[in-house]
PDB file of C-alpha atoms in Angstrom:
ATOM      1  CA  MET A   1      14.000 -20.841  -6.149  1.00  0.00           C
ATOM      2  CA  ALA A   2      15.422 -17.419  -5.466  1.00  0.00           C
ATOM      3  CA  ASN A   3      18.002 -17.495  -8.208  1.00  0.00           C
ATOM      4  CA  SER A   4      15.434 -18.463 -10.897  1.00  0.00           C
ATOM      5  CA  LYS A   5      13.366 -15.297  -9.934  1.00  0.00           C
ATOM      6  CA  LEU A   6      16.375 -12.990 -10.793  1.00  0.00           C
ATOM      7  CA  LEU A   7      16.227 -14.151 -14.305  1.00  0.00           C
ATOM      8  CA  ARG A   8      12.996 -12.264 -14.709  1.00  0.00           C
ATOM      9  CA  GLU A   9      13.508  -8.573 -14.533  1.00  0.00           C
ATOM     10  CA  ALA A  10      10.085  -6.814 -14.641  1.00  0.00           C
ATOM     11  CA  VAL A  11       7.786  -5.851 -11.701  1.00  0.00           C
ATOM     12  CA  VAL A  12       4.078  -5.948 -12.412  1.00  0.00           C
ATOM     13  CA  ILE A  13       1.897  -3.628 -10.292  1.00  0.00           C
ATOM     14  CA  LEU A  14      -1.941  -4.064 -10.199  1.00  0.00           C
ATOM     15  CA  GLY A  15      -3.613  -0.814  -9.456  1.00  0.00           C
ATOM     16  CA  ALA A  16      -2.465   2.589 -10.786  1.00  0.00           C
ATOM     17  CA  GLY A  17      -3.858   4.684  -7.947  1.00  0.00           C
ATOM     18  CA  THR A  18      -2.033   6.780  -5.394  1.00  0.00           C
ATOM     19  CA  GLN A  19       0.179   3.995  -4.091  1.00  0.00           C
ATOM     20  CA  GLY A  20       0.532   1.870  -7.262  1.00  0.00           C
ATOM     21  CA  ARG A  21       2.102   4.822  -9.245  1.00  0.00           C
ATOM     22  CA  ARG A  22       4.486   5.491  -6.375  1.00  0.00           C
ATOM     23  CA  LEU A  23       5.724   2.008  -6.255  1.00  0.00           C
ATOM     24  CA  ALA A  24       6.089   2.130 -10.061  1.00  0.00           C
ATOM     25  CA  TYR A  25       8.519   4.952  -9.512  1.00  0.00           C
ATOM     26  CA  MET A  26      10.401   3.121  -6.759  1.00  0.00           C
ATOM     27  CA  TRP A  27      10.606  -0.428  -8.649  1.00  0.00           C
ATOM     28  CA  SER A  28      11.875   1.327 -11.823  1.00  0.00           C
ATOM     29  CA  SER A  29      14.729   3.166 -10.082  1.00  0.00           C
ATOM     30  CA  THR A  30      17.395   0.775 -11.029  1.00  0.00           C
ATOM     31  CA  GLY A  31      16.734   0.702 -14.820  1.00  0.00           C
ATOM     32  CA  LYS A  32      14.451  -2.455 -14.697  1.00  0.00           C
ATOM     33  CA  PRO A  33      11.019  -2.491 -16.343  1.00  0.00           C
ATOM     34  CA  VAL A  34       7.781  -1.883 -14.532  1.00  0.00           C
ATOM     35  CA  HIS A  35       4.425  -2.745 -15.974  1.00  0.00           C
ATOM     36  CA  LEU A  36       1.401  -0.938 -14.523  1.00  0.00           C
ATOM     37  CA  VAL A  37      -2.040  -2.522 -14.882  1.00  0.00           C
ATOM     38  CA  ASP A  38      -5.381  -0.909 -14.272  1.00  0.00           C
ATOM     39  CA  GLN A  39      -8.930  -1.209 -15.623  1.00  0.00           C
ATOM     40  CA  GLN A  40      -9.327   2.592 -16.053  1.00  0.00           C
ATOM     41  CA  GLU A  41      -7.214   4.271 -18.855  1.00  0.00           C
ATOM     42  CA  SER A  42      -7.378   7.653 -16.877  1.00  0.00           C
ATOM     43  CA  GLN A  43      -5.663   6.049 -13.853  1.00  0.00           C
ATOM     44  CA  LEU A  44      -2.861   4.777 -16.192  1.00  0.00           C
ATOM     45  CA  SER A  45      -2.314   7.979 -17.866  1.00  0.00           C
ATOM     46  CA  GLN A  46      -2.426  10.066 -14.632  1.00  0.00           C
ATOM     47  CA  GLY A  47      -0.117   7.445 -12.995  1.00  0.00           C
ATOM     48  CA  LEU A  48       2.509   7.868 -15.691  1.00  0.00           C
ATOM     49  CA  ASP A  49       2.254  11.624 -15.264  1.00  0.00           C
ATOM     50  CA  HIS A  50       2.849  11.301 -11.597  1.00  0.00           C
ATOM     51  CA  VAL A  51       5.912   9.173 -12.038  1.00  0.00           C
ATOM     52  CA  HIS A  52       7.335  11.576 -14.394  1.00  0.00           C
ATOM     53  CA  GLN A  53       6.715  14.412 -11.811  1.00  0.00           C
ATOM     54  CA  LEU A  54       8.632  12.283  -9.290  1.00  0.00           C
ATOM     55  CA  ARG A  55      11.407  11.470 -11.615  1.00  0.00           C
ATOM     56  CA  THR A  56      12.109  15.188 -12.573  1.00  0.00           C
ATOM     57  CA  SER A  57      11.673  16.607  -8.934  1.00  0.00           C
ATOM     58  CA  SER A  58      14.728  17.755  -7.101  1.00  0.00           C
ATOM     59  CA  SER A  59      14.667  14.955  -4.652  1.00  0.00           C
ATOM     60  CA  SER A  60      14.603  12.123  -7.304  1.00  0.00           C
ATOM     61  CA  ILE A  61      16.322   9.018  -6.128  1.00  0.00           C
ATOM     62  CA  SER A  62      17.871   7.763  -9.406  1.00  0.00           C
ATOM     63  CA  THR A  63      19.070   8.867 -12.866  1.00  0.00           C
ATOM     64  CA  ASN A  64      18.829   5.305 -14.262  1.00  0.00           C
ATOM     65  CA  TRP A  65      15.136   4.742 -14.855  1.00  0.00           C
ATOM     66  CA  GLY A  66      13.563   1.627 -16.233  1.00  0.00           C
ATOM     67  CA  LYS A  67      10.630   1.683 -18.725  1.00  0.00           C
ATOM     68  CA  ILE A  68       7.204   1.779 -17.498  1.00  0.00           C
ATOM     69  CA  THR A  69       4.588   0.196 -19.702  1.00  0.00           C
ATOM     70  CA  THR A  70       0.788   0.234 -19.025  1.00  0.00           C
ATOM     71  CA  SER A  71      -2.116  -1.990 -19.909  1.00  0.00           C
ATOM     72  CA  LYS A  72      -5.590  -3.189 -18.952  1.00  0.00           C
ATOM     73  CA  PRO A  73      -5.848  -6.602 -17.153  1.00  0.00           C
ATOM     74  CA  SER A  74      -6.533  -8.419 -20.489  1.00  0.00           C
ATOM     75  CA  SER A  75      -2.845  -8.633 -21.279  1.00  0.00           C
ATOM     76  CA  LEU A  76      -1.807  -9.561 -17.725  1.00  0.00           C
ATOM     77  CA  LYS A  77      -0.695 -13.147 -18.461  1.00  0.00           C
ATOM     78  CA  GLU A  78       1.731 -11.885 -20.968  1.00  0.00           C
ATOM     79  CA  GLU A  79       3.388  -9.368 -18.760  1.00  0.00           C
ATOM     80  CA  LEU A  80       3.615 -11.814 -15.856  1.00  0.00           C
ATOM     81  CA  GLU A  81       5.781 -14.116 -17.981  1.00  0.00           C
ATOM     82  CA  LYS A  82       8.505 -11.425 -17.596  1.00  0.00           C
ATOM     83  CA  ALA A  83       8.079 -10.672 -13.974  1.00  0.00           C
ATOM     84  CA  TRP A  84       9.874 -11.769 -10.746  1.00  0.00           C
ATOM     85  CA  LEU A  85       7.456  -9.873  -8.622  1.00  0.00           C
ATOM     86  CA  ALA A  86       3.713  -9.044  -9.032  1.00  0.00           C
ATOM     87  CA  ILE A  87       2.125  -6.590  -6.407  1.00  0.00           C
ATOM     88  CA  GLU A  88      -1.479  -6.213  -5.870  1.00  0.00           C
ATOM     89  CA  CYS A  89      -2.297  -2.491  -5.050  1.00  0.00           C
ATOM     90  CA  VAL A  90      -6.032  -2.403  -5.503  1.00  0.00           C
ATOM     91  CA  PRO A  91      -8.386  -0.649  -3.009  1.00  0.00           C
ATOM     92  CA  GLU A  92      -8.758  -1.900   0.488  1.00  0.00           C
ATOM     93  CA  ASN A  93     -11.574  -4.329  -0.305  1.00  0.00           C
ATOM     94  CA  PHE A  94     -11.214  -7.896   0.883  1.00  0.00           C
ATOM     95  CA  ALA A  95     -13.190  -9.634  -1.778  1.00  0.00           C
ATOM     96  CA  LEU A  96     -11.278  -7.715  -4.426  1.00  0.00           C
ATOM     97  CA  LYS A  97      -8.054  -8.442  -2.977  1.00  0.00           C
ATOM     98  CA  GLN A  98      -8.880 -12.147  -2.785  1.00  0.00           C
ATOM     99  CA  SER A  99      -9.874 -12.048  -6.475  1.00  0.00           C
ATOM    100  CA  VAL A 100      -6.697 -10.442  -7.595  1.00  0.00           C
ATOM    101  CA  ILE A 101      -4.421 -12.721  -5.586  1.00  0.00           C
ATOM    102  CA  SER A 102      -6.326 -15.767  -7.135  1.00  0.00           C
ATOM    103  CA  GLN A 103      -6.036 -14.468 -10.556  1.00  0.00           C
ATOM    104  CA  LEU A 104      -2.319 -13.618 -10.196  1.00  0.00           C
ATOM    105  CA  ASP A 105      -1.691 -17.254  -8.869  1.00  0.00           C
ATOM    106  CA  ASN A 106      -3.563 -18.738 -11.981  1.00  0.00           C
ATOM    107  CA  LEU A 107      -1.638 -16.632 -14.503  1.00  0.00           C
ATOM    108  CA  ALA A 108       1.842 -16.012 -12.988  1.00  0.00           C
ATOM    109  CA  PRO A 109       4.714 -18.444 -13.492  1.00  0.00           C
ATOM    110  CA  ASP A 110       5.574 -20.535 -10.530  1.00  0.00           C
ATOM    111  CA  GLN A 111       8.787 -18.502  -9.936  1.00  0.00           C
ATOM    112  CA  THR A 112       6.957 -15.134  -9.618  1.00  0.00           C
ATOM    113  CA  ILE A 113       6.542 -13.780  -6.125  1.00  0.00           C
ATOM    114  CA  LEU A 114       3.014 -12.452  -5.422  1.00  0.00           C
ATOM    115  CA  ALA A 115       2.826  -9.608  -2.844  1.00  0.00           C
ATOM    116  CA  SER A 116      -0.127  -7.893  -1.266  1.00  0.00           C
ATOM    117  CA  ASN A 117       0.233  -4.245  -0.523  1.00  0.00           C
ATOM    118  CA  SER A 118      -2.732  -4.343   1.889  1.00  0.00           C
ATOM    119  CA  SER A 119      -2.441  -2.075   4.774  1.00  0.00           C
ATOM    120  CA  SER A 120      -4.793  -4.010   7.061  1.00  0.00           C
ATOM    121  CA  TYR A 121      -5.376  -7.467   5.672  1.00  0.00           C
ATOM    122  CA  VAL A 122      -2.542  -9.971   6.190  1.00  0.00           C
ATOM    123  CA  ILE A 123      -1.858 -12.448   3.364  1.00  0.00           C
ATOM    124  CA  GLY A 124      -2.935 -15.357   5.609  1.00  0.00           C
ATOM    125  CA  GLU A 125      -6.397 -13.719   5.840  1.00  0.00           C
ATOM    126  CA  ILE A 126      -6.601 -13.020   2.070  1.00  0.00           C
ATOM    127  CA  ILE A 127      -5.717 -16.584   0.941  1.00  0.00           C
ATOM    128  CA  GLU A 128      -7.385 -18.568   3.762  1.00  0.00           C
ATOM    129  CA  ASN A 129     -10.259 -19.943   1.620  1.00  0.00           C
ATOM    130  CA  LEU A 130      -8.374 -19.902  -1.775  1.00  0.00           C
ATOM    131  CA  SER A 131      -7.004 -22.967  -3.535  1.00  0.00           C
ATOM    132  CA  LEU A 132      -3.632 -21.789  -4.788  1.00  0.00           C
ATOM    133  CA  ASN A 133      -1.278 -23.449  -7.016  1.00  0.00           C
ATOM    134  CA  ASN A 134       1.734 -22.172  -5.055  1.00  0.00           C
ATOM    135  CA  PRO A 135       0.911 -20.704  -1.695  1.00  0.00           C
ATOM    136  CA  ARG A 136       4.622 -20.645  -0.732  1.00  0.00           C
ATOM    137  CA  ARG A 137       5.470 -17.684  -2.967  1.00  0.00           C
ATOM    138  CA  VAL A 138       2.807 -15.262  -1.492  1.00  0.00           C
ATOM    139  CA  LEU A 139       3.519 -12.611   1.159  1.00  0.00           C
ATOM    140  CA  SER A 140       2.485  -9.106   2.439  1.00  0.00           C
ATOM    141  CA  ALA A 141       4.728  -6.226   1.451  1.00  0.00           C
ATOM    142  CA  HIS A 142       3.086  -2.830   2.606  1.00  0.00           C
ATOM    143  CA  CYS A 143       4.523   0.473   1.806  1.00  0.00           C
ATOM    144  CA  TYR A 144       3.544   3.785   3.135  1.00  0.00           C
ATOM    145  CA  TRP A 145       4.244   6.920   1.081  1.00  0.00           C
ATOM    146  CA  PRO A 146       7.367   6.359  -0.974  1.00  0.00           C
ATOM    147  CA  PRO A 147       9.651   7.962  -1.823  1.00  0.00           C
ATOM    148  CA  GLU A 148       9.095  10.439   1.108  1.00  0.00           C
ATOM    149  CA  THR A 149       8.631   7.553   3.372  1.00  0.00           C
ATOM    150  CA  PRO A 150      10.509   4.688   2.026  1.00  0.00           C
ATOM    151  CA  ALA A 151       9.573   2.084   4.726  1.00  0.00           C
ATOM    152  CA  ILE A 152       8.295  -1.283   3.493  1.00  0.00           C
ATOM    153  CA  GLU A 153       7.117  -4.021   5.843  1.00  0.00           C
ATOM    154  CA  ILE A 154       7.584  -7.494   4.586  1.00  0.00           C
ATOM    155  CA  MET A 155       5.484 -10.232   6.270  1.00  0.00           C
ATOM    156  CA  GLY A 156       5.009 -13.799   5.358  1.00  0.00           C
ATOM    157  CA  TYR A 157       2.669 -16.449   6.856  1.00  0.00           C
ATOM    158  CA  GLU A 158       3.127 -20.103   7.925  1.00  0.00           C
ATOM    159  CA  GLN A 159       3.739 -21.416   4.456  1.00  0.00           C
ATOM    160  CA  THR A 160       5.671 -18.609   2.835  1.00  0.00           C
ATOM    161  CA  ASP A 161       9.079 -19.870   1.571  1.00  0.00           C
ATOM    162  CA  PRO A 162      11.690 -17.937   3.716  1.00  0.00           C
ATOM    163  CA  SER A 163      14.097 -17.383   0.759  1.00  0.00           C
ATOM    164  CA  ILE A 164      11.218 -15.280  -0.819  1.00  0.00           C
ATOM    165  CA  ILE A 165      11.307 -12.971   2.091  1.00  0.00           C
ATOM    166  CA  ASP A 166      15.207 -12.824   2.088  1.00  0.00           C
ATOM    167  CA  LEU A 167      15.059 -11.966  -1.637  1.00  0.00           C
ATOM    168  CA  LEU A 168      12.472  -9.256  -1.302  1.00  0.00           C
ATOM    169  CA  VAL A 169      14.330  -7.651   1.575  1.00  0.00           C
ATOM    170  CA  LYS A 170      17.476  -7.570  -0.478  1.00  0.00           C
ATOM    171  CA  LYS A 171      15.744  -6.260  -3.610  1.00  0.00           C
ATOM    172  CA  SER A 172      13.723  -3.695  -1.691  1.00  0.00           C
ATOM    173  CA  GLU A 173      17.006  -2.229  -0.192  1.00  0.00           C
ATOM    174  CA  GLU A 174      18.414  -2.010  -3.765  1.00  0.00           C
ATOM    175  CA  HIS A 175      15.408   0.088  -4.966  1.00  0.00           C
ATOM    176  CA  GLY A 176      15.568   2.707  -2.258  1.00  0.00           C
ATOM    177  CA  PHE A 177      13.112   1.050   0.215  1.00  0.00           C
ATOM    178  CA  THR A 178      13.897   0.647   3.990  1.00  0.00           C
ATOM    179  CA  PRO A 179      12.711  -2.891   4.599  1.00  0.00           C
ATOM    180  CA  TYR A 180      11.460  -4.145   7.844  1.00  0.00           C
ATOM    181  CA  ARG A 181      10.786  -7.805   8.497  1.00  0.00           C
ATOM    182  CA  VAL A 182       7.521  -8.594  10.444  1.00  0.00           C
ATOM    183  CA  ARG A 183       8.453 -11.692  12.363  1.00  0.00           C
ATOM    184  CA  LYS A 184       5.020 -13.056  13.023  1.00  0.00           C
ATOM    185  CA  PRO A 185       1.734 -12.453  11.172  1.00  0.00           C
ATOM    186  CA  SER A 186       0.125  -9.327  12.521  1.00  0.00           C
ATOM    187  CA  VAL A 187      -2.841  -7.437  11.628  1.00  0.00           C
ATOM    188  CA  GLY A 188      -1.676  -3.828  10.891  1.00  0.00           C
ATOM    189  CA  TYR A 189       1.995  -5.048  10.637  1.00  0.00           C
ATOM    190  CA  ILE A 190       4.271  -3.128  13.049  1.00  0.00           C
ATOM    191  CA  TYR A 191       3.677   0.579  12.387  1.00  0.00           C
ATOM    192  CA  ASN A 192       0.076   0.428  11.439  1.00  0.00           C
ATOM    193  CA  ARG A 193      -0.817  -1.257  14.824  1.00  0.00           C
ATOM    194  CA  ILE A 194       0.618   1.799  16.663  1.00  0.00           C
ATOM    195  CA  TRP A 195      -0.795   4.412  14.162  1.00  0.00           C
ATOM    196  CA  ALA A 196      -4.276   2.795  14.331  1.00  0.00           C
ATOM    197  CA  ALA A 197      -4.502   3.717  18.019  1.00  0.00           C
ATOM    198  CA  ILE A 198      -3.362   7.292  17.401  1.00  0.00           C
ATOM    199  CA  LYS A 199      -5.734   7.930  14.490  1.00  0.00           C
ATOM    200  CA  ARG A 200      -8.680   6.277  16.542  1.00  0.00           C
ATOM    201  CA  GLU A 201      -8.069   8.606  19.419  1.00  0.00           C
ATOM    202  CA  THR A 202      -7.611  11.531  17.205  1.00  0.00           C
ATOM    203  CA  LEU A 203     -11.069  10.791  15.707  1.00  0.00           C
ATOM    204  CA  LEU A 204     -12.615  10.276  19.125  1.00  0.00           C
ATOM    205  CA  THR A 205     -11.230  13.570  20.242  1.00  0.00           C
ATOM    206  CA  LEU A 206     -12.712  15.185  17.116  1.00  0.00           C
ATOM    207  CA  SER A 207     -16.215  13.613  17.700  1.00  0.00           C
ATOM    208  CA  GLU A 208     -16.143  14.734  21.262  1.00  0.00           C
ATOM    209  CA  GLY A 209     -15.501  18.285  20.285  1.00  0.00           C
ATOM    210  CA  VAL A 210     -12.320  18.559  22.351  1.00  0.00           C
ATOM    211  CA  ALA A 211     -10.192  20.115  19.664  1.00  0.00           C
ATOM    212  CA  SER A 212     -10.109  21.105  15.941  1.00  0.00           C
ATOM    213  CA  PRO A 213      -8.070  19.132  13.351  1.00  0.00           C
ATOM    214  CA  ASN A 214      -5.575  22.036  13.219  1.00  0.00           C
ATOM    215  CA  GLU A 215      -5.063  22.169  16.972  1.00  0.00           C
ATOM    216  CA  ILE A 216      -4.701  18.321  17.093  1.00  0.00           C
ATOM    217  CA  ASP A 217      -2.118  18.395  14.408  1.00  0.00           C
ATOM    218  CA  ALA A 218      -0.281  21.466  15.750  1.00  0.00           C
ATOM    219  CA  ILE A 219       0.237  19.904  19.217  1.00  0.00           C
ATOM    220  CA  PHE A 220       1.184  16.533  17.659  1.00  0.00           C
ATOM    221  CA  ARG A 221       3.817  18.205  15.613  1.00  0.00           C
ATOM    222  CA  ASP A 222       4.946  20.455  18.598  1.00  0.00           C
ATOM    223  CA  VAL A 223       5.418  17.544  20.964  1.00  0.00           C
ATOM    224  CA  LEU A 224       6.668  14.739  18.553  1.00  0.00           C
ATOM    225  CA  LYS A 225       8.454  17.077  16.084  1.00  0.00           C
ATOM    226  CA  THR A 226       6.933  15.270  13.150  1.00  0.00           C
ATOM    227  CA  PRO A 227       6.396  17.169   9.754  1.00  0.00           C
ATOM    228  CA  LYS A 228       2.614  16.188   9.771  1.00  0.00           C
ATOM    229  CA  GLY A 229      -0.105  15.581  12.376  1.00  0.00           C
ATOM    230  CA  PRO A 230      -2.494  12.681  12.313  1.00  0.00           C
ATOM    231  CA  CYS A 231      -5.357  14.580  10.502  1.00  0.00           C
ATOM    232  CA  GLU A 232      -2.860  15.664   7.713  1.00  0.00           C
ATOM    233  CA  LEU A 233      -1.629  11.984   7.464  1.00  0.00           C
ATOM    234  CA  MET A 234      -5.165  10.705   7.218  1.00  0.00           C
ATOM    235  CA  ASP A 235      -5.943  13.248   4.437  1.00  0.00           C
ATOM    236  CA  VAL A 236      -2.831  11.759   2.680  1.00  0.00           C
ATOM    237  CA  VAL A 237      -3.965   8.278   2.909  1.00  0.00           C
ATOM    238  CA  GLY A 238      -7.535   8.991   1.906  1.00  0.00           C
ATOM    239  CA  LEU A 239     -10.462   9.118   4.378  1.00  0.00           C
ATOM    240  CA  ASP A 240     -12.330   6.288   2.500  1.00  0.00           C
ATOM    241  CA  VAL A 241      -9.218   4.105   2.809  1.00  0.00           C
ATOM    242  CA  VAL A 242      -8.933   4.941   6.549  1.00  0.00           C
ATOM    243  CA  LEU A 243     -12.476   4.035   7.076  1.00  0.00           C
ATOM    244  CA  ASP A 244     -12.135   0.728   5.259  1.00  0.00           C
ATOM    245  CA  ILE A 245      -9.111  -0.017   7.640  1.00  0.00           C
ATOM    246  CA  GLU A 246     -10.911   0.991  10.635  1.00  0.00           C
ATOM    247  CA  LYS A 247     -13.823  -1.308   9.855  1.00  0.00           C
ATOM    248  CA  HIS A 248     -11.501  -4.202   9.457  1.00  0.00           C
ATOM    249  CA  TYR A 249      -9.839  -3.569  12.889  1.00  0.00           C
ATOM    250  CA  ALA A 250     -13.174  -3.475  14.422  1.00  0.00           C
ATOM    251  CA  GLU A 251     -13.958  -7.034  12.846  1.00  0.00           C
ATOM    252  CA  THR A 252     -10.718  -8.521  14.210  1.00  0.00           C
ATOM    253  CA  ARG A 253     -10.589  -6.702  17.652  1.00  0.00           C
ATOM    254  CA  LYS A 254     -13.323  -6.617  20.245  1.00  0.00           C
ATOM    255  CA  ASN A 255     -14.742  -3.496  21.968  1.00  0.00           C
ATOM    256  CA  LEU A 256     -13.354  -0.865  19.603  1.00  0.00           C
ATOM    257  CA  PRO A 257     -15.328   2.355  19.753  1.00  0.00           C
ATOM    258  CA  SER A 258     -17.772   2.932  16.916  1.00  0.00           C
ATOM    259  CA  GLU A 259     -17.549   6.985  17.030  1.00  0.00           C
ATOM    260  CA  PRO A 260     -14.397   6.997  14.752  1.00  0.00           C
ATOM    261  CA  GLN A 261     -16.151   5.137  11.988  1.00  0.00           C
ATOM    262  CA  LYS A 262     -19.202   7.269  12.256  1.00  0.00           C
ATOM    263  CA  TYR A 263     -17.103  10.545  12.176  1.00  0.00           C
ATOM    264  CA  LEU A 264     -15.247   9.266   9.087  1.00  0.00           C
ATOM    265  CA  GLN A 265     -18.531   8.132   7.405  1.00  0.00           C
ATOM    266  CA  ASP A 266     -20.016  11.664   7.883  1.00  0.00           C
ATOM    267  CA  MET A 267     -16.970  13.349   6.474  1.00  0.00           C
ATOM    268  CA  ILE A 268     -17.051  10.980   3.508  1.00  0.00           C
ATOM    269  CA  ASP A 269     -20.787  11.378   2.903  1.00  0.00           C
ATOM    270  CA  ALA A 270     -20.106  15.174   2.728  1.00  0.00           C
ATOM    271  CA  GLY A 271     -17.656  14.632  -0.059  1.00  0.00           C
ATOM    272  CA  ASN A 272     -14.388  14.816   1.956  1.00  0.00           C
ATOM    273  CA  LEU A 273     -11.857  12.276   0.954  1.00  0.00           C
ATOM    274  CA  GLY A 274      -8.650  14.036   1.644  1.00  0.00           C
ATOM    275  CA  VAL A 275      -5.900  14.916  -0.882  1.00  0.00           C
ATOM    276  CA  LYS A 276      -7.267  12.882  -3.564  1.00  0.00           C
ATOM    277  CA  ASN A 277     -10.193  15.003  -4.112  1.00  0.00           C
ATOM    278  CA  SER A 278      -8.637  18.251  -2.669  1.00  0.00           C
ATOM    279  CA  ARG A 279     -10.826  18.379   0.458  1.00  0.00           C
ATOM    280  CA  GLY A 280     -10.626  16.413   3.736  1.00  0.00           C
ATOM    281  CA  PHE A 281      -9.836  17.799   7.154  1.00  0.00           C
ATOM    282  CA  TYR A 282      -8.193  20.468   5.033  1.00  0.00           C
ATOM    283  CA  LYS A 283      -8.478  21.977   1.600  1.00  0.00           C
ATOM    284  CA  TYR A 284      -5.767  21.202  -1.079  1.00  0.00           C
ATOM    285  CA  PRO A 285      -5.007  22.663  -4.572  1.00  0.00           C
ATOM    286  CA  ARG A 286      -6.099  20.551  -7.299  1.00  0.00           C
ATOM    287  CA  GLU A 287      -3.583  18.742  -9.338  1.00  0.00           C
TER     288      GLU A 287
END
């Protein structure tokens, strides 16, 4: 099964938002083609512009770039015929992710690996009530902020073919990722389980008026010697995405405090989404 996948060279990415365009950059770094799919033409053009910026930056990870093509979902079946890997990178909405994975399973050849980039929903949750043609080729493959943070967590579920995980670990390394194998299904993978506790306590601290975002970030950087503090990191992720993830944790784990969700909702209602719209905990220059 693994060898037949290697005959197909392309990677198809559904979603040309912040994460999708960065994944397009990474998966095109060895000269192989990437096809970026999105319903919005503006997302596709902005995605290509962002990939070009990354490729021409001083920290570019390659000089051998694959061609990136774009389309709306109407031509998805044709593009999947060329792909060994298809990644859903749509917003953190459970019903949407279910719909996309179901569509990929119906359209993709049996040899194509189907991966979810969801940061909080594990693949077993997403496909639980779906009737898939080939459930053994689906898994979770969550990235953080490539290429600056090249970690990728690869996690299957009870039916995932182990050879698929082995292959994705190997191919991820070749494309500049640092793969981590999650050995059991885990909501939040490895890092996000730890990060969830940090951001939740950060939001609680803010809601109680104990410290400002700047003070929290400053002491966090001072003690742990990290380049960014938790408020800065949440701005990068997007506060709407952080809220969606926090809601999911609250659904799966009992007795979590409600204040972090309310604090985030108030910020979002005031128009603060983070880096993506130039204002969150901090203000940012517009791209």
